[in-house]
Amino acid sequence: MPLRPSADVVTRELRGAVLLVTIDHAPVNALSADVRRGLLAAIEAADTERAVQAVLIVGAGRNFIAGADIREFGKPPAPPSLPDVCNRIEACAKPVIAALHGAALGGGLEVALAAHYRIAVDGAKLGLPEVQLGLLPGAGGTQRAPRLIGAPAALDLMLTGRYASAKEALALGLIDRLGDSGDILAEGLAYARELLAAHAPVRRTRDAAALNDRAASLAAVTKAREATAQKARGLFSPLNIVDAVEAAIEQPFDEGLKLERKLFLQCLDSPQRAGLIHAFVAEREVLKAPETRGAKPRALDTIGVVGGGTMGAGIAVAILDAGLPVTMIERDEASLARGRAHIDKVYDGLIAKGRLSAENKAATMARWRGSTTYDALAHVDLVIEAVFEDLDVKQVVFAELDRVCKPGAVLATNTSYLDIDALAASISRPADVVGLHFFSPANIMKLLEVVVPKQVSADVVATAFELAKKLRKTPVRAGVCDGFIGNRLFAAYRATADAVMEDGASPYQIDAAVRAFGFPMGPFQVVDLAGGDIGWAARKRRAATRDSNARYVQIADRLCERGWFGQKTGRGFYLYPEGSRGGMPDPEVEAIIDAERERAGITPRSFTDEQIMRRYLAAMINEGANVVHEGIALRPLDVDVTLLYGYGFPRYRGGPMKYADSVGLPTILADIREFAKEDPLFWRPSPLLVDLVERGADFASLNTTA
Ligand code: 3HC
Ligand code: NAI
């Protein structure tokens, strides 16, 4: 007999004496206002309906509940609040059972913790990942989880944001029962009936005893606080989590809840929460490129790579790691052996660290084939070219691919800067050509720029996105231009760093300021890591076409002329004694910089870290606006994801365009106009930025689904 449904997204149905409450709110049963209302009404009904002896809460679809509705954050709160709903569930006079499958995360797990009994099935993911969104569990999780599973385990879940499997959850005491079958409804109902038959009492987590050893619990808090202060670089919510857990130990439950609420609201108000949630949404939005809707990806069962250098080998590892076979082509046997050796080095490193067995390496390498003739690529579904960065060399390779590859094979290039339209136009099947711009090391870095030339067909682009998924990379759609999205922005902010260096700041101060902002490395450390010779070659290539009026800082060239290419040569902007990776400031570099300032007629002045960062970020944001304006990036959020995943922009700031919105676009534009007084050629405000400021709009207004 169905009882009155309170809202479509939460249905109630009496199954014998058990009130089955189903949350059916696609895509992931997030706890939006309707769901909260429905849950509250269901518990009220359970308490009043005499026929109900127990309540079973389940999720429809693939998940229990993925958590609070993150799209509601930052909007005015709509009652009832989730903490109130959880408290009401816990106060229910009849046993409430939560049956978990798929995601039981954040507020979803908090609902389950408020229930009196929990069962989960294989494949369930239980976690409190709020920290990854700049938050803390704000619906009683910081108070109930430690009482149920103890402070160390609860702190671990909340501070890492990791998921526990159903099996681990059982061992931790987070659930009471592991269901045998995959049928969550049948498992839940059977468990509920069993509990009823046994007259199982209402059992509230707020009364659970895992914190009873007060001294041990407080010791875990002290340890977590120390570790968090060291690890959580600039992050706000982890220390709040520790404070909340301390309150769970020290204070009565209701007082702890009050403190949790206060700390949660602090996090909710923080720009870090806004940045992290922007990143979460943006990394899903980038998947929605126009070509990925409607177009069906082509097959991706076998892959070829041309070139076994830094990138070719890294890409091959990424493909092998995804379980796919790869055929590598090199110029000659010696180069092929080097390519294979690069791959071996990656896997041998993992073996040395105990993260891979020799047998698993052998099984993986059985999917690798090497050849010096292109005919070996006759049957592959997709080829990625990663030979020297030279259009003539690449055109010869593409002519060979055109000759040997089967019809419909996708022909991709990993070029960093070259004109892919020209490359595509040089063969008979331009619609099959796409850019796949990986980042070094290609088996580690998550970003993949999918560069879309004029003549490419939509299903080829869809195939590129599909490949990214298989390789567990984050794809960003980019248009063809010199440097696509990422390297174009990098060139702009690197030029600013060079200019600030020549004007008086040391590279060490600039790197430190950039790190203090939240990047893992400063621009000069990046150059030393990647190899100064790469940028030097690009600068030489562009010398003929460079605007002779544009400022050109020669300091990096002076270092390269000495053979100081960075880590691989033992010195660059930094000194690397005996191959050490952490660099030391080099007085000789400072002397070279002084000499260059003198040659350029510059009297050095001092910069504060803030002045450095205003220039650095303004250059990045202005070029970001340009790539959006030119249609190279679909939306500002595509620029954000590129910088987050490929260039180390601090995630908690959401990316440069999100950061610009938070500072205010008029401020950024005013900065650019001020800097333009010194160098008007470089500091030309992007027309898009000017337009947005005139209209009183922000970058977020352009972040509609593509
Ligand atoms: N709220 C609103 N929308 C959500 C959501 C949430 N909590 N979680 C996922 N979504 C949306 C996604 O944005 C996406 O939308 P789209 O289709 O429009 O792009 C859609 O659901 C599907 O998500 P995924 O593509 O990520 O689907 P997957 O199947 O790959 O992953 C998942 C599912 C593991 C649940 C993953 O989405 C996830 O990790 N979600 C976030 C979980 C989380 O952080 N929960 C804590 C929220 S904060 C909280 O609960 C505060 C509380 O303590 C008060
Ligand atoms: P690399 O010099 O390390 O490797 C190039 C390899 O291509 C060499 O092993 C060479 O023997 C091989 N090769 C050259 N001509 C060939 C041919 N005709 N047939 C088969 N193999 C041939 O260069 P790297 O760094 O791997 O760069 C490769 C490409 O990737 C370039 O286009 C580069 O711009 C791009 N790229 C490089 C990144 C980096 O950080 N190094 C990042 C992203 C893209």
mmCIF file of N, CA, C and O in Angstrom, residues 445-482:
data_model
loop_
_atom_site.group_PDB
_atom_site.id
_atom_site.type_symbol
_atom_site.label_atom_id
_atom_site.label_comp_id
_atom_site.label_asym_id
_atom_site.label_seq_id
_atom_site.Cartn_x
_atom_site.Cartn_y
_atom_site.Cartn_z
ATOM 1 N N MET A 445 51.083 13.483 -15.932
ATOM 2 C CA MET A 445 50.301 14.735 -15.988
ATOM 3 C C MET A 445 48.897 14.459 -16.507
ATOM 4 O O MET A 445 48.709 13.740 -17.477
ATOM 5 N N LYS A 446 47.924 15.080 -15.847
ATOM 6 C CA LYS A 446 46.521 14.764 -16.127
ATOM 7 C C LYS A 446 45.944 15.530 -17.325
ATOM 8 O O LYS A 446 44.914 15.143 -17.877
ATOM 9 N N LEU A 447 46.575 16.626 -17.701
ATOM 10 C CA LEU A 447 45.966 17.456 -18.752
ATOM 11 C C LEU A 447 46.214 16.879 -20.141
ATOM 12 O O LEU A 447 47.304 16.393 -20.440
ATOM 13 N N LEU A 448 45.194 16.937 -20.984
ATOM 14 C CA LEU A 448 45.354 16.606 -22.405
ATOM 15 C C LEU A 448 44.599 17.675 -23.192
ATOM 16 O O LEU A 448 43.363 17.723 -23.150
ATOM 17 N N GLU A 449 45.352 18.527 -23.887
ATOM 18 C CA GLU A 449 44.676 19.500 -24.750
ATOM 19 C C GLU A 449 44.291 18.785 -26.041
ATOM 20 O O GLU A 449 45.146 18.204 -26.715
ATOM 21 N N VAL A 450 43.005 18.822 -26.357
ATOM 22 C CA VAL A 450 42.528 18.240 -27.608
ATOM 23 C C VAL A 450 42.413 19.397 -28.598
ATOM 24 O O VAL A 450 41.535 20.255 -28.462
ATOM 25 N N VAL A 451 43.343 19.442 -29.537
ATOM 26 C CA VAL A 451 43.411 20.603 -30.424
ATOM 27 C C VAL A 451 42.636 20.291 -31.700
ATOM 28 O O VAL A 451 42.897 19.285 -32.373
ATOM 29 N N VAL A 452 41.687 21.161 -31.991
ATOM 30 C CA VAL A 452 40.679 20.883 -33.010
ATOM 31 C C VAL A 452 40.948 21.714 -34.267
ATOM 32 O O VAL A 452 40.626 22.901 -34.307
ATOM 33 N N PRO A 453 41.525 21.086 -35.292
ATOM 34 C CA PRO A 453 41.794 21.844 -36.521
ATOM 35 C C PRO A 453 40.507 22.085 -37.321
ATOM 36 O O PRO A 453 39.478 21.464 -37.050
ATOM 37 N N LYS A 454 40.626 22.979 -38.314
ATOM 38 C CA LYS A 454 39.436 23.403 -39.073
ATOM 39 C C LYS A 454 38.687 22.246 -39.719
ATOM 40 O O LYS A 454 37.468 22.177 -39.699
ATOM 41 N N GLN A 455 39.446 21.308 -40.327
ATOM 42 C CA GLN A 455 38.765 20.323 -41.173
ATOM 43 C C GLN A 455 38.411 19.022 -40.452
ATOM 44 O O GLN A 455 37.889 18.094 -41.065
ATOM 45 N N VAL A 456 38.703 18.939 -39.171
ATOM 46 C CA VAL A 456 38.529 17.660 -38.472
ATOM 47 C C VAL A 456 37.045 17.281 -38.374
ATOM 48 O O VAL A 456 36.177 18.146 -38.240
ATOM 49 N N SER A 457 36.768 15.996 -38.410
ATOM 50 C CA SER A 457 35.368 15.587 -38.284
ATOM 51 C C SER A 457 35.036 15.378 -36.798
ATOM 52 O O SER A 457 35.913 15.075 -35.977
ATOM 53 N N ALA A 458 33.757 15.572 -36.489
ATOM 54 C CA ALA A 458 33.339 15.567 -35.080
ATOM 55 C C ALA A 458 33.656 14.233 -34.408
ATOM 56 O O ALA A 458 34.053 14.197 -33.231
ATOM 57 N N ASP A 459 33.517 13.119 -35.133
ATOM 58 C CA ASP A 459 33.752 11.840 -34.450
ATOM 59 C C ASP A 459 35.225 11.627 -34.110
ATOM 60 O O ASP A 459 35.553 10.874 -33.192
ATOM 61 N N VAL A 460 36.105 12.320 -34.834
ATOM 62 C CA VAL A 460 37.531 12.237 -34.481
ATOM 63 C C VAL A 460 37.767 12.968 -33.148
ATOM 64 O O VAL A 460 38.486 12.477 -32.271
ATOM 65 N N VAL A 461 37.120 14.114 -32.993
ATOM 66 C CA VAL A 461 37.247 14.852 -31.728
ATOM 67 C C VAL A 461 36.635 14.015 -30.593
ATOM 68 O O VAL A 461 37.221 13.893 -29.499
ATOM 69 N N ALA A 462 35.485 13.414 -30.864
ATOM 70 C CA ALA A 462 34.847 12.569 -29.844
ATOM 71 C C ALA A 462 35.778 11.402 -29.478
ATOM 72 O O ALA A 462 35.851 10.991 -28.313
ATOM 73 N N THR A 463 36.504 10.880 -30.465
ATOM 74 C CA THR A 463 37.446 9.779 -30.204
ATOM 75 C C THR A 463 38.584 10.269 -29.297
ATOM 76 O O THR A 463 39.030 9.546 -28.397
ATOM 77 N N ALA A 464 39.022 11.491 -29.533
ATOM 78 C CA ALA A 464 40.095 12.050 -28.697
ATOM 79 C C ALA A 464 39.617 12.159 -27.244
ATOM 80 O O ALA A 464 40.362 11.841 -26.302
ATOM 81 N N PHE A 465 38.389 12.596 -27.041
ATOM 82 C CA PHE A 465 37.842 12.679 -25.679
ATOM 83 C C PHE A 465 37.703 11.289 -25.067
ATOM 84 O O PHE A 465 37.938 11.088 -23.879
ATOM 85 N N GLU A 466 37.342 10.329 -25.893
ATOM 86 C CA GLU A 466 37.205 8.952 -25.421
ATOM 87 C C GLU A 466 38.575 8.403 -24.999
ATOM 88 O O GLU A 466 38.698 7.708 -23.980
ATOM 89 N N LEU A 467 39.594 8.746 -25.785
ATOM 90 C CA LEU A 467 40.949 8.298 -25.424
ATOM 91 C C LEU A 467 41.342 8.896 -24.069
ATOM 92 O O LEU A 467 41.888 8.200 -23.204
ATOM 93 N N ALA A 468 41.042 10.181 -23.893
ATOM 94 C CA ALA A 468 41.370 10.832 -22.613
ATOM 95 C C ALA A 468 40.733 10.058 -21.458
ATOM 96 O O ALA A 468 41.359 9.822 -20.428
ATOM 97 N N LYS A 469 39.491 9.642 -21.662
ATOM 98 C CA LYS A 469 38.795 8.905 -20.606
ATOM 99 C C LYS A 469 39.516 7.594 -20.311
ATOM 100 O O LYS A 469 39.759 7.247 -19.154
ATOM 101 N N LYS A 470 39.882 6.889 -21.386
ATOM 102 C CA LYS A 470 40.580 5.610 -21.178
ATOM 103 C C LYS A 470 41.907 5.824 -20.463
ATOM 104 O O LYS A 470 42.348 4.984 -19.687
ATOM 105 N N LEU A 471 42.583 6.932 -20.776
ATOM 106 C CA LEU A 471 43.891 7.190 -20.167
ATOM 107 C C LEU A 471 43.757 7.905 -18.821
ATOM 108 O O LEU A 471 44.758 8.272 -18.217
ATOM 109 N N ARG A 472 42.536 8.145 -18.375
ATOM 110 C CA ARG A 472 42.261 8.875 -17.139
ATOM 111 C C ARG A 472 42.890 10.258 -17.135
ATOM 112 O O ARG A 472 43.494 10.716 -16.168
ATOM 113 N N LYS A 473 42.774 10.918 -18.286
ATOM 114 C CA LYS A 473 43.267 12.293 -18.383
ATOM 115 C C LYS A 473 42.080 13.247 -18.420
ATOM 116 O O LYS A 473 40.946 12.846 -18.711
ATOM 117 N N THR A 474 42.363 14.503 -18.144
ATOM 118 C CA THR A 474 41.325 15.533 -18.230
ATOM 119 C C THR A 474 41.504 16.274 -19.548
ATOM 120 O O THR A 474 42.491 16.983 -19.724
ATOM 121 N N PRO A 475 40.566 16.086 -20.491
ATOM 122 C CA PRO A 475 40.727 16.728 -21.793
ATOM 123 C C PRO A 475 40.161 18.149 -21.793
ATOM 124 O O PRO A 475 39.136 18.410 -21.170
ATOM 125 N N VAL A 476 40.851 19.035 -22.465
ATOM 126 C CA VAL A 476 40.321 20.386 -22.663
ATOM 127 C C VAL A 476 40.375 20.673 -24.162
ATOM 128 O O VAL A 476 41.418 20.487 -24.800
ATOM 129 N N ARG A 477 39.258 21.118 -24.720
ATOM 130 C CA ARG A 477 39.209 21.425 -26.151
ATOM 131 C C ARG A 477 39.908 22.749 -26.394
ATOM 132 O O ARG A 477 39.659 23.732 -25.700
ATOM 133 N N ALA A 478 40.787 22.774 -27.396
ATOM 134 C CA ALA A 478 41.501 24.013 -27.727
ATOM 135 C C ALA A 478 41.504 24.198 -29.234
ATOM 136 O O ALA A 478 41.454 23.228 -29.989
ATOM 137 N N GLY A 479 41.573 25.454 -29.664
ATOM 138 C CA GLY A 479 41.681 25.733 -31.091
ATOM 139 C C GLY A 479 43.143 25.821 -31.504
ATOM 140 O O GLY A 479 44.047 25.843 -30.667
ATOM 141 N N VAL A 480 43.367 25.861 -32.817
ATOM 142 C CA VAL A 480 44.735 25.925 -33.336
ATOM 143 C C VAL A 480 45.259 27.358 -33.231
ATOM 144 O O VAL A 480 44.613 28.298 -33.676
ATOM 145 N N CYS A 481 46.421 27.506 -32.590
ATOM 146 C CA CYS A 481 47.162 28.779 -32.582
ATOM 147 C C CYS A 481 48.527 28.440 -32.019
ATOM 148 O O CYS A 481 48.761 27.304 -31.621
ATOM 149 N N ASP A 482 49.423 29.419 -31.984
ATOM 150 C CA ASP A 482 50.767 29.158 -31.491
ATOM 151 C C ASP A 482 50.734 28.957 -29.971
ATOM 152 O O ASP A 482 50.652 29.931 -29.228
#
